[in-house]
Amino acid sequence: MSIDRLRATSLKYVKGIGPRRAELLENELGLSTAYDLLQHFPSHYLDRSQIYSIRDFRGEMPVVQVRGRFVSFSSAGEGAKERYIGLFSDGTGTMEVVWFRRLKWIRETYRTQTTYVLFGRPSEFSGRWSMVHPEIDDPSAAIAAIPLRGVYPLTEKLRNRSINSRAIYNMVSAVMETSDFANIAETLPRGIVNRLGLMSKVEALREVHNPTSADRVKRARNRLKFEELFFLQLNILRYSRRRAAALSGRRFTKVGHFFHSFYERFLPFPLTGAQKRVIKEIRADMNTGRQMNRLLQGDVGSGKTLVALMTMLIALDNGCQACLLAPTEILATQHFETLTKLAAPAGINIKLLTGSTPKRERDIIHSQLLDGSLHILVGTHAVIEDNVQFASLGMAVIDEQHRFGVAQRAKMWSKNSIPPHVLVMTATPIPRTLAMTLYGDLEVSVIDELPPGRKPVQTMLRYESHRMDVYRMISRQLREGRQVYIVYPLIKENEKLDLRSLEEGYESICDIYRDYRIAYVHGKMKPAEKDAQMNLFASGEAKILVATTVIEVGVNVPNATTMVIENAERFGLSQLHQLRGRVGRGGDQSYCILMSKAAIAKETRERLQIMTSTTDGFVVAEADLKMRGPGDIEGTAQSGLPIDLHIASLATDGPLLSLARKSAELVLENDPELTSPDNATLLHELNALFNKTIDWGRIS
Ligand code: ADP
Ligand code: MG
């Protein structure tokens, strides 16, 4: 097929590219084949029918088009600093056009008294406008036969080698002139193309690169976005359907003694509406005969633990055991204590298993698990070990999923001949579009309501110059008996420097707050040492905890009311949100202080301002997705998307994604294995895209 030939054609064989430029495109943009180049889409379009007047230039200017003549040329500087300057006038004003490279060619090419059309971004320096290395149209080219022109993403290095947007366009055009391009077959099923009124594949490709009208470009982009999302969904659904067909689950038909007696006699507070709804969803899901595979999302402090407990009680009521896994010993211990306090009075046998559980206790656990007298096992990775066997494991809850590897989670499945229902809890709110894309048929329940009486954490952005104020604020909190976290970044590339600033920070905090005990934790410590320090803080003995992000997940110290984050500009939004979630867990007003150096980029400031303007984890997550792309979202980075999206965006194309998903479902409904001749092209394309087949539909 011609599309395969384009996929196999190295760029160096495309007319006019050659080996040198091909290598450059590969290194700079990751493009290696003719098809890659076709998929290098313009990021936006310039309206060539619009000519700017130099008189109207002001402020931060976008790339604009100006039309006029050069009045004069001059040279300045010497050697490497040599430049050639043209004074350009459009009749409304003048600006300087500056060149640093290819000066000989420029001198020979451009003339006064000839009309040119310039594309570029004007910048202002002490009242004078200039444009550096603008794109200049062939003076003979009539203006704007086609009004729109694509602007291609480039790198600095490409620009330095004179590969500008125009050059990319010329290369793409060379591909579009081949017969292979003209023969690209439709990749989507005809039924879908017709029903949704989509442009054909080849027409859409031509239109995005060679636009004929704004309206058609929009339709073309829409078609290409749809296609990307469609194949993404088709791939995920193909696997998840297979899995669903293969795996039957236990049917939990009833709610009985354990659940009822706990609910009626031991529930410490009324459930929130969201908790009730989510428990209902889970209950229904455990009674379908299929194995439940559900993600429970809820912002920090939304009360996921209680939901987990009540879910586990349903398992007990149906003659099964349950387990709860946490990523660290501290968290497992916290869960164990919480669950014991809540459920032991209702006659439920709960035990804790971690790496440091003594042999004697371990033996008891093993035998109680096998004779069925142990109802709920809470633990760390230790629970996953092969020698931990259950009589009948019906329900596995996994807290903070992203700390467990996929392989480890998969091991939970083999604990039983019938796999247990799985509930994965996360406080990292994954936007719905991303969850759908990453996890396929994984059902999602959301606790979107906090228990009553919570005071939202007050978040503020403070610069170095405010440091003394911040210290005074900390002192006030300490005097009132509250506890304080101070967090430093620790990032791999910067590890040595970061550790030093952490140590220095710790020392200066010790200096300032001499009267208080101060705990100190970072990821490089031995686990035992780390736990000892954490316990100092958790027990209230230490009033301040100086730490790296090791404290990010789940630690619960309700008396801690202040979270200071140093170098906040270096953290991702989701991470900041997680850290902020460590405070505001008690009844007291809590504070999160984002410390940052004063000179930060505009986008960084905007990012931090999202934190100060909302405490809603979903808003934060959506913003994070928009600003950084899905690969970077906390907790999903390790799974990532199976393919790169070239044109669609999970952040902004949510509705199109839903449409793509429905269409993919429909196709699989009629032809689950895509074996019908009608779907031959479809299957071919799917395999071409996902030749490294990974079962992304399976999360645990
Ligand atoms: P997370 O979702 O972050 O795991 P937790 O389960 O730790 O949250 O709950 C946070 C706090 O809220 C706990 O102290 C818990 O006892 C309390 N809590 C949970 N549900 C409710 C409720 N319905 N009403 C009042 N407090 C609740
Ligand atoms: Mg929790």
XYZ file of C-alpha atoms and ligand atoms in Angstrom:
728
model
C 0.000 0.000 0.000
C 1.228 3.439 -0.759
C 0.900 4.559 2.846
C 3.309 1.777 3.821
C 5.760 2.895 1.191
C 5.633 6.431 2.597
C 6.206 4.973 6.050
C 9.239 3.145 4.685
C 10.693 6.002 2.644
C 13.601 7.581 4.412
C 13.530 11.368 4.301
C 16.882 11.561 2.576
C 15.286 10.100 -0.536
C 12.577 12.754 -0.705
C 13.244 15.180 -3.513
C 15.181 18.209 -2.303
C 15.969 16.947 1.194
C 19.158 14.903 0.944
C 21.133 13.172 3.686
C 22.347 16.254 5.538
C 18.942 17.836 6.023
C 17.370 14.458 6.678
C 19.728 13.952 9.581
C 18.919 17.395 10.895
C 15.179 16.730 10.739
C 15.663 13.424 12.493
C 17.718 14.918 15.305
C 15.702 18.059 15.783
C 12.132 16.950 15.140
C 12.329 13.184 15.275
C 11.170 12.869 11.682
C 12.684 10.005 9.759
C 10.266 9.018 7.009
C 8.182 10.726 4.359
C 5.100 9.809 6.359
C 6.566 11.375 9.510
C 6.975 14.580 7.566
C 3.356 14.470 6.437
C 2.423 14.177 10.073
C 4.456 17.188 11.055
C 1.454 19.468 11.138
C 1.400 23.253 11.265
C 0.820 24.454 14.799
C -1.247 27.353 13.488
C -1.931 29.365 10.383
C -1.145 32.850 9.250
C -3.864 34.681 7.508
C -2.117 35.974 4.417
C -5.013 38.166 3.499
C -4.167 40.242 6.524
C -1.373 42.735 6.159
C -0.176 44.508 9.267
C 0.808 48.182 9.352
C 4.093 48.956 11.041
C 2.329 51.929 12.603
C 0.101 49.485 14.533
C 2.914 47.428 16.073
C 2.787 47.412 19.828
C 3.551 45.284 22.833
C 4.192 41.581 22.454
C 3.691 40.931 18.768
C 2.747 37.659 17.094
C 4.225 36.615 13.782
C 2.777 39.044 11.250
C 2.864 39.826 7.606
C 4.068 43.202 6.341
C 4.239 44.489 2.812
C 6.544 47.234 1.575
C 9.978 48.110 0.242
C 13.531 48.367 1.460
C 14.664 51.985 1.656
C 18.337 51.261 2.227
C 20.793 48.584 3.325
C 23.798 48.804 5.603
C 26.330 46.545 7.298
C 27.430 46.540 10.920
C 29.764 44.557 13.154
C 32.641 42.366 12.153
C 33.532 38.698 12.037
C 31.035 36.591 13.916
C 29.106 39.711 14.905
C 28.691 40.930 11.362
C 25.141 41.711 10.351
C 23.318 43.187 7.406
C 20.476 45.579 8.029
C 17.722 46.696 5.703
C 15.525 49.660 6.507
C 12.031 48.583 5.539
C 9.074 50.885 5.001
C 5.434 50.031 4.399
C 4.279 53.617 4.042
C 2.931 53.739 7.620
C 6.279 53.410 9.381
C 9.718 51.860 9.207
C 11.470 48.967 10.845
C 14.860 47.340 10.607
C 15.260 43.951 9.074
C 18.337 42.233 10.447
C 20.296 39.282 9.075
C 23.176 37.465 10.727
C 23.642 34.576 8.374
C 23.978 33.891 4.664
C 24.899 37.530 4.245
C 26.413 37.143 0.799
C 23.281 35.574 -0.577
C 21.058 38.151 1.115
C 23.096 41.059 -0.301
C 22.797 39.679 -3.776
C 19.133 38.870 -3.551
C 17.217 41.766 -2.024
C 16.883 45.152 -3.698
C 15.406 48.514 -2.917
C 12.424 49.628 -4.985
C 10.942 46.122 -5.121
C 7.830 45.173 -3.192
C 8.247 42.304 -0.742
C 6.006 40.513 1.678
C 7.725 39.741 4.996
C 6.666 37.262 7.630
C 8.152 37.549 11.059
C 7.785 38.499 14.648
C 8.526 42.193 15.192
C 10.309 43.114 18.375
C 10.913 46.487 19.911
C 14.121 47.819 21.285
C 14.218 51.373 22.675
C 11.384 52.583 20.509
C 12.570 50.971 17.271
C 10.961 47.951 15.671
C 12.946 45.251 14.018
C 12.483 41.830 12.519
C 15.240 39.223 12.502
C 15.535 36.862 9.554
C 11.943 37.200 8.367
C 10.626 34.913 5.718
C 10.469 36.878 2.534
C 8.204 35.953 -0.308
C 9.314 35.815 -3.849
C 8.484 39.322 -5.048
C 6.907 37.910 -8.178
C 4.421 35.833 -6.161
C 1.055 37.472 -6.355
C -0.332 38.178 -2.962
C -2.575 35.694 -1.292
C -4.063 33.512 -3.947
C -4.409 31.204 -0.965
C -4.904 33.284 2.116
C -3.736 30.809 4.763
C -0.279 29.576 5.396
C 0.782 26.938 7.907
C 3.358 27.758 10.525
C 5.381 24.652 11.351
C 6.936 23.865 14.711
C 10.697 24.342 14.439
C 13.725 24.406 16.634
C 16.354 27.077 17.028
C 18.948 24.904 15.377
C 16.775 24.366 12.318
C 16.247 28.092 11.971
C 19.974 28.632 12.225
C 20.414 26.240 9.338
C 17.857 28.192 7.307
C 15.175 25.563 7.650
C 12.200 27.771 8.280
C 8.501 27.178 8.017
C 8.609 27.811 4.322
C 11.358 25.249 3.804
C 9.359 22.628 5.692
C 6.370 23.426 3.553
C 8.464 22.904 0.421
C 9.636 19.523 1.665
C 6.108 18.460 2.537
C 5.028 19.593 -0.919
C 7.644 17.347 -2.481
C 6.072 14.390 -0.686
C 2.603 15.505 -1.704
C 3.654 15.508 -5.349
C 4.499 11.796 -5.323
C 2.109 9.206 -6.662
C 2.320 7.368 -3.349
C 0.730 10.373 -1.721
C -2.002 10.636 -4.312
C -2.793 6.961 -3.773
C -3.112 7.014 0.011
C -6.176 4.927 0.716
C -8.865 5.782 3.219
C -7.848 4.407 6.629
C -11.201 4.745 8.383
C -14.224 2.520 7.691
C -16.417 3.957 4.972
C -19.435 3.819 7.260
C -17.807 6.146 9.773
C -16.511 8.534 7.130
C -19.985 8.831 5.657
C -21.917 9.004 8.883
C -19.688 11.703 10.379
C -19.179 13.505 7.096
C -15.405 13.314 7.375
C -12.960 14.467 4.773
C -11.015 11.679 3.107
C -7.567 10.938 4.451
C -5.645 12.237 1.476
C -7.790 15.318 1.113
C -7.356 16.144 4.807
C -3.587 15.777 4.631
C -3.426 18.013 1.591
C -5.675 20.596 3.185
C -3.737 20.922 6.456
C -0.507 21.522 4.601
C -1.934 23.416 1.708
C -4.979 25.176 3.049
C -7.692 26.496 0.793
C -9.952 28.039 3.419
C -10.168 28.392 7.156
C -13.274 26.308 7.218
C -11.780 23.441 5.281
C -8.615 23.478 7.366
C -10.774 23.077 10.405
C -12.561 20.104 8.896
C -9.273 18.599 7.805
C -7.722 18.921 11.244
C -10.846 17.503 12.758
C -10.688 14.481 10.535
C -7.023 13.841 11.360
C -7.603 14.309 15.076
C -10.531 11.955 14.974
C -8.438 9.354 13.219
C -5.683 9.488 15.821
C -8.094 9.203 18.694
C -10.104 6.515 16.958
C -7.113 4.220 16.516
C -5.982 4.902 20.044
C -9.384 3.834 21.351
C -9.721 0.931 18.969
C -6.437 -0.448 20.223
C -7.313 -0.113 23.890
C -10.808 -1.455 23.491
C -9.636 -4.396 21.445
C -7.576 -5.586 24.391
C -9.941 -4.715 27.139
C -12.761 -6.541 25.384
C -10.618 -9.631 25.138
C -9.798 -9.375 28.793
C -13.391 -8.843 29.772
C -14.419 -11.865 27.767
C -11.716 -13.989 29.318
C -12.157 -13.036 32.934
C -15.192 -13.896 34.858
C -15.395 -12.676 38.415
C -17.070 -13.555 41.630
C -20.596 -12.444 41.986
C -21.163 -10.594 45.247
C -24.903 -10.791 45.471
C -25.615 -9.625 48.952
C -24.883 -7.091 51.588
C -24.983 -8.784 54.932
C -24.031 -8.861 58.559
C -20.589 -7.260 58.445
C -21.658 -4.354 56.304
C -24.911 -3.731 58.147
C -23.577 -4.015 61.646
C -20.691 -1.700 60.816
C -22.962 0.756 59.082
C -25.548 0.828 61.834
C -23.359 0.641 64.908
C -19.824 1.733 64.163
C -19.847 4.268 61.356
C -18.180 7.284 62.984
C -19.925 9.904 60.869
C -22.572 10.043 58.174
C -21.220 9.253 54.716
C -21.037 12.095 52.272
C -23.330 11.915 49.261
C -20.371 11.166 47.044
C -19.194 8.314 49.264
C -22.666 6.773 49.183
C -22.889 7.041 45.430
C -19.487 5.520 44.901
C -20.203 2.599 47.241
C -23.363 1.927 45.247
C -21.420 1.955 41.981
C -18.874 -0.468 43.372
C -21.556 -2.755 44.775
C -23.296 -2.993 41.451
C -20.021 -3.636 39.696
C -19.166 -6.553 41.977
C -22.422 -8.267 41.113
C -22.114 -8.449 37.337
C -20.267 -11.768 37.135
C -17.296 -9.990 35.624
C -14.205 -9.100 37.531
C -14.359 -5.507 38.720
C -11.494 -3.329 37.682
C -12.235 0.113 38.992
C -10.364 3.300 39.610
C -11.528 5.270 42.629
C -10.508 8.864 42.319
C -10.948 11.277 45.131
C -9.072 14.329 46.137
C -6.858 14.094 49.160
C -8.995 13.995 52.289
C -12.165 13.030 50.443
C -12.532 9.852 52.497
C -11.436 7.039 50.234
C -10.362 4.835 53.145
C -13.887 4.511 54.446
C -15.139 3.599 50.987
C -12.409 0.982 50.759
C -13.438 -0.479 54.080
C -17.101 -0.710 53.206
C -16.227 -2.310 49.902
C -14.142 -4.895 51.693
C -17.024 -5.572 54.070
C -19.170 -6.557 51.100
C -16.508 -9.102 50.174
C -16.634 -10.499 53.716
C -20.399 -10.699 53.567
C -20.025 -12.905 50.524
C -17.676 -15.315 52.207
C -14.435 -13.820 50.923
C -11.369 -12.150 52.334
C -9.997 -8.786 51.362
C -6.644 -7.055 51.295
C -5.468 -3.484 51.114
C -2.085 -2.623 49.655
C -0.185 0.572 50.266
C 3.081 1.633 48.657
C 5.047 2.312 51.850
C 5.294 0.862 55.318
C 4.214 4.137 56.872
C 1.068 4.267 54.793
C 0.271 0.609 55.373
C 0.641 1.107 59.101
C -1.588 4.176 58.990
C -4.250 2.279 57.092
C -3.994 -0.628 59.471
C -4.485 1.612 62.473
C -7.399 3.451 60.889
C -9.159 0.277 59.805
C -8.586 -1.423 63.119
C -10.077 1.505 64.990
C -13.081 1.550 62.689
C -13.799 -2.130 62.171
C -12.294 -4.212 64.957
C -15.230 -3.350 67.246
C -17.514 -4.904 64.632
C -15.726 -8.220 65.109
C -13.530 -8.039 62.065
C -10.073 -9.578 62.194
C -7.517 -7.255 60.594
C -3.764 -7.770 60.432
C -0.753 -5.916 59.104
C 1.946 -7.505 56.965
C 5.037 -5.578 55.953
C 8.710 -6.263 55.411
C 9.343 -5.780 59.094
C 6.630 -8.046 60.455
C 8.343 -10.549 62.804
C 8.439 -14.184 61.784
C 6.117 -15.303 64.588
C 3.429 -12.820 63.620
C 3.950 -13.677 59.989
C 3.298 -17.356 60.698
C 0.074 -16.515 62.461
C -1.003 -14.381 59.509
C -0.210 -17.131 57.015
C -2.222 -19.726 58.871
C -5.156 -17.405 59.560
C -5.222 -16.451 55.896
C -5.445 -20.088 54.928
C -8.072 -21.121 57.465
C -10.133 -18.077 56.568
C -10.228 -16.538 60.037
C -8.285 -13.472 58.913
C -10.743 -11.141 57.239
C -8.671 -8.227 56.056
C -4.947 -8.110 55.418
C -3.334 -4.701 55.173
C 0.202 -4.474 53.871
C 2.942 -3.417 51.540
C 4.595 -5.292 48.680
C 5.119 -8.072 51.205
C 1.517 -9.153 50.576
C 2.335 -9.832 46.944
C 4.995 -12.434 47.777
C 4.093 -15.869 46.536
C 4.036 -17.499 49.945
C 1.164 -15.281 51.033
C -1.856 -17.384 50.176
C -5.485 -16.676 50.901
C -8.309 -19.119 51.453
C -10.481 -16.984 49.283
C -9.381 -13.508 48.255
C -12.363 -11.679 46.839
C -11.339 -8.061 46.928
C -8.023 -6.259 46.568
C -7.794 -2.557 47.237
C -4.669 -0.804 46.044
C -3.958 2.632 47.426
C -2.026 5.205 45.417
C -1.714 3.043 42.373
C 1.154 4.739 40.672
C 3.653 3.539 43.218
C 3.009 -0.043 42.234
C 4.418 -1.390 39.017
C 2.091 -3.032 36.550
C 3.874 -6.360 36.977
C 3.411 -6.278 40.739
C -0.268 -5.569 40.410
C -0.634 -8.375 37.933
C 0.631 -10.760 40.571
C -2.447 -10.087 42.666
C -4.487 -11.747 39.968
C -2.866 -15.085 40.421
C -3.675 -15.237 44.104
C -6.881 -17.025 43.274
C -8.248 -19.157 40.514
C -10.983 -16.575 40.241
C -9.271 -13.190 40.192
C -10.301 -10.832 42.981
C -12.189 -7.660 42.270
C -9.738 -4.793 42.140
C -10.263 -1.276 43.359
C -7.418 1.117 42.690
C -7.517 4.283 44.744
C -5.750 7.399 43.700
C -5.663 10.955 44.889
C -4.041 12.026 41.650
C -7.079 13.177 39.776
C -6.675 11.958 36.256
C -8.813 13.950 33.851
C -11.521 11.786 32.400
C -10.172 11.970 28.846
C -6.811 10.727 29.993
C -8.236 7.958 32.147
C -10.307 6.767 29.203
C -7.306 6.765 26.969
C -4.872 5.154 29.330
C -7.073 2.580 30.921
C -9.620 1.682 28.300
C -12.541 -0.026 29.939
C -11.421 0.650 33.471
C -14.448 1.971 35.224
C -13.992 5.181 37.127
C -15.693 6.292 40.323
C -15.152 9.763 41.596
C -15.585 11.151 45.092
C -16.153 14.753 44.205
C -17.125 16.081 47.582
C -15.175 16.674 50.767
C -16.579 15.800 54.194
C -18.362 18.765 55.734
C -16.537 21.323 57.836
C -13.272 21.289 55.948
C -11.662 24.652 55.519
C -9.954 24.984 52.142
C -6.211 25.350 52.440
C -5.143 28.944 51.890
C -2.416 28.970 49.293
C -0.034 31.814 48.675
C 2.879 32.543 46.451
C 5.817 34.176 48.221
C 9.128 35.371 46.899
C 12.542 35.295 48.502
C 12.056 38.865 49.734
C 9.159 37.659 51.913
C 11.144 34.943 53.606
C 11.157 36.628 57.009
C 7.382 37.022 56.916
C 7.060 33.352 56.132
C 9.268 32.447 59.096
C 7.177 34.633 61.362
C 4.071 32.862 60.146
C 5.609 29.487 60.873
C 6.502 30.677 64.374
C 2.893 31.667 65.002
C 1.655 28.242 63.993
C 4.250 26.527 66.156
C 3.304 28.653 69.150
C -0.271 27.509 68.695
C 0.917 23.932 68.892
C 0.582 23.178 65.206
C 3.110 21.350 63.023
C 4.829 22.426 59.843
C 6.204 20.752 56.732
C 9.028 22.312 54.757
C 9.633 20.601 51.429
C 12.576 20.851 49.064
C 12.787 19.661 45.481
C 14.969 16.688 44.762
C 15.307 16.053 41.111
C 17.557 13.412 39.613
C 19.532 15.606 37.258
C 20.187 18.002 40.042
C 20.555 15.550 42.848
C 23.827 16.755 44.328
C 22.882 20.412 44.300
C 19.419 19.648 45.615
C 20.712 17.578 48.493
C 22.999 20.411 49.413
C 20.200 22.962 49.447
C 18.095 20.545 51.482
C 20.873 20.161 54.038
C 21.483 23.893 54.160
C 17.780 24.473 54.529
C 17.627 21.978 57.355
C 20.528 23.627 59.145
C 19.103 27.101 58.872
C 15.699 25.889 60.072
C 17.394 24.227 63.053
C 19.119 27.534 63.694
C 15.963 29.606 63.585
C 13.704 27.248 65.505
C 16.066 26.143 68.240
C 13.291 25.462 70.711
C 11.623 22.819 68.594
C 12.496 19.323 67.630
C 12.915 19.025 63.870
C 12.641 15.846 61.813
C 14.479 15.374 58.554
C 13.678 12.976 55.729
C 14.858 12.352 52.206
C 14.668 9.487 49.766
C 18.357 8.638 50.017
C 18.008 7.598 53.654
C 17.741 3.996 54.752
C 14.091 3.009 55.146
C 14.413 2.396 58.883
C 15.980 5.793 59.427
C 13.314 7.419 57.297
C 10.506 5.730 59.187
C 12.021 6.751 62.517
C 12.080 10.395 61.430
C 8.561 10.234 59.999
C 7.302 8.706 63.201
C 8.878 11.510 65.200
C 6.756 13.920 63.229
C 3.624 11.788 63.113
C 3.676 11.343 66.889
C 3.945 15.106 67.362
C 7.332 14.965 69.042
C 8.951 16.822 66.175
C 7.137 20.023 65.245
C 8.774 20.619 61.904
C 9.484 18.135 59.155
C 12.099 19.145 56.604
C 11.788 16.772 53.686
C 11.856 16.031 50.008
C 8.776 14.813 48.214
C 8.998 11.421 49.906
C 6.168 12.700 52.096
C 3.983 13.338 49.101
C 1.778 10.289 49.278
C -0.905 9.818 51.849
C 0.783 10.746 55.096
C -1.840 11.849 57.552
C -0.888 14.220 60.362
C -4.025 16.256 61.041
C -2.193 18.575 63.415
C 0.063 19.811 60.625
C -1.351 23.075 59.312
C 1.406 24.607 57.255
C 3.122 23.350 54.153
C 6.033 25.404 52.893
C 7.317 24.375 49.477
C 10.748 25.701 48.575
C 11.545 26.323 44.897
C 7.916 25.692 44.112
C 8.604 26.744 40.530
C 10.445 23.481 40.038
C 7.512 21.246 40.922
C 4.749 20.056 38.652
C 1.212 21.158 39.431
C -0.033 17.726 40.399
C 2.863 17.287 42.713
C 2.212 20.641 44.357
C -1.390 19.621 44.794
C -0.379 16.339 46.430
C 1.914 18.156 48.809
C -0.761 20.667 49.659
C -3.046 17.768 50.505
C -0.841 16.926 53.497
C -2.333 19.889 55.356
C -5.930 20.883 55.918
C -6.725 17.464 57.347
C -7.848 18.653 60.753
C -10.341 21.302 61.818
C -7.813 24.131 61.803
C -7.254 26.638 59.043
C -4.262 25.461 57.046
C -1.793 27.193 54.778
C 0.315 26.247 51.814
C 3.138 28.618 50.994
C 4.790 28.354 47.626
C 8.255 29.859 47.837
C 9.766 30.928 44.574
C 12.556 33.097 43.340
C 11.269 36.394 42.016
C 12.533 36.057 38.464
C 10.379 33.346 36.968
C 8.979 32.982 33.486
C 5.445 34.124 32.804
C 4.163 30.566 32.313
C 5.716 29.471 35.575
C 4.003 32.278 37.390
C 0.709 31.358 35.764
C 1.214 27.768 36.809
C 1.780 28.725 40.411
C -1.190 31.054 40.297
C -3.443 28.135 39.424
C -2.461 26.704 42.784
C -3.318 29.903 44.595
C -6.631 30.242 42.795
C -8.129 26.768 43.308
C -8.032 23.819 45.675
C -9.931 21.586 43.265
C -7.670 18.730 42.214
C -9.464 18.247 38.918
C -9.002 21.844 37.888
C -5.330 21.491 38.766
C -5.029 18.245 36.831
C -6.735 19.647 33.743
C -4.459 22.664 33.820
C -1.474 20.403 34.246
C -2.563 18.355 31.267
C -3.001 21.475 29.144
C 0.341 22.917 30.117
C 2.547 19.883 30.096
C 0.874 17.218 27.988
C -0.201 13.777 29.146
C 3.240 12.209 29.289
C 4.158 14.323 32.252
C 1.101 13.991 34.398
C 2.136 12.700 37.741
C 1.621 9.003 37.988
C 0.898 8.428 34.363
C 4.341 9.270 33.098
C 5.438 5.691 33.593
C 2.604 4.298 31.537
C 2.252 7.126 29.052
C 0.386 6.797 25.837
C 1.208 3.912 23.543
C 1.633 6.264 20.586
C 2.417 9.916 20.152
C -0.435 12.153 19.202
C 0.563 14.423 16.347
C -2.488 16.589 16.088
C -5.127 15.624 18.642
C -4.881 16.823 22.221
C -6.299 14.960 25.193
C -6.552 18.238 26.995
C -8.707 20.028 24.475
C -10.276 17.370 22.273
C -12.377 15.652 24.924
C -15.644 15.610 22.931
C -13.903 14.273 19.840
C -12.330 11.576 21.991
C -15.743 10.444 23.205
C -16.988 10.337 19.644
C -13.935 8.344 18.581
C -14.491 5.934 21.434
C -18.135 5.376 20.513
C -17.205 4.782 16.898
C -14.493 2.308 17.909
C -16.940 0.476 20.176
C -19.389 0.185 17.337
C -16.808 -1.270 14.998
C -15.763 -3.867 17.577
C -19.367 -4.629 18.402
C -19.894 -5.837 14.839
C -16.488 -7.351 14.253
C -14.651 -8.008 17.546
C -11.479 -9.402 16.021
C -11.595 -7.156 12.932
C -11.495 -10.158 10.653
C -14.145 -9.060 8.173
C -12.765 -8.070 4.753
C -14.450 -4.701 5.162
C -12.120 -3.974 8.046
C -8.942 -5.184 6.372
C -7.513 -1.698 5.867
C -8.501 -0.805 9.382
C -6.712 -3.789 10.862
C -3.700 -3.138 8.712
C -3.491 0.458 9.913
C -4.009 -0.569 13.523
C -1.132 -3.012 13.329
C 1.062 -0.488 11.567
C 0.456 1.999 14.359
C 0.734 -0.361 17.288
C 3.218 -2.929 16.148
C 4.594 -3.097 19.628
C 1.423 -4.454 21.128
C 1.157 -3.846 24.829
C -1.920 -4.710 26.756
C -2.778 -1.235 27.951
C -6.296 -2.182 28.805
C -5.093 -4.200 31.723
C -4.101 -2.153 34.688
C -3.867 -4.568 37.501
P -8.206 10.140 51.451
O -9.288 10.130 50.450
O -7.230 11.234 51.225
O -7.556 8.804 51.631
P -9.101 9.661 54.111
O -9.825 8.427 53.817
O -7.758 9.551 54.766
O -8.926 10.523 52.797
O -10.061 10.601 54.942
C -9.612 11.853 55.378
C -10.241 12.196 56.704
O -11.637 12.431 56.548
C -10.115 11.081 57.721
O -9.723 11.675 58.955
C -11.519 10.496 57.793
O -11.794 10.000 59.079
C -12.398 11.697 57.483
N -13.679 11.348 56.861
C -13.880 10.427 55.892
N -15.186 10.374 55.547
C -15.819 11.295 56.280
C -17.203 11.719 56.391
N -18.162 11.190 55.646
N -17.483 12.712 57.274
C -16.503 13.255 58.030
N -15.211 12.888 57.991
C -14.866 11.929 57.142
Mg -5.659 7.982 51.614
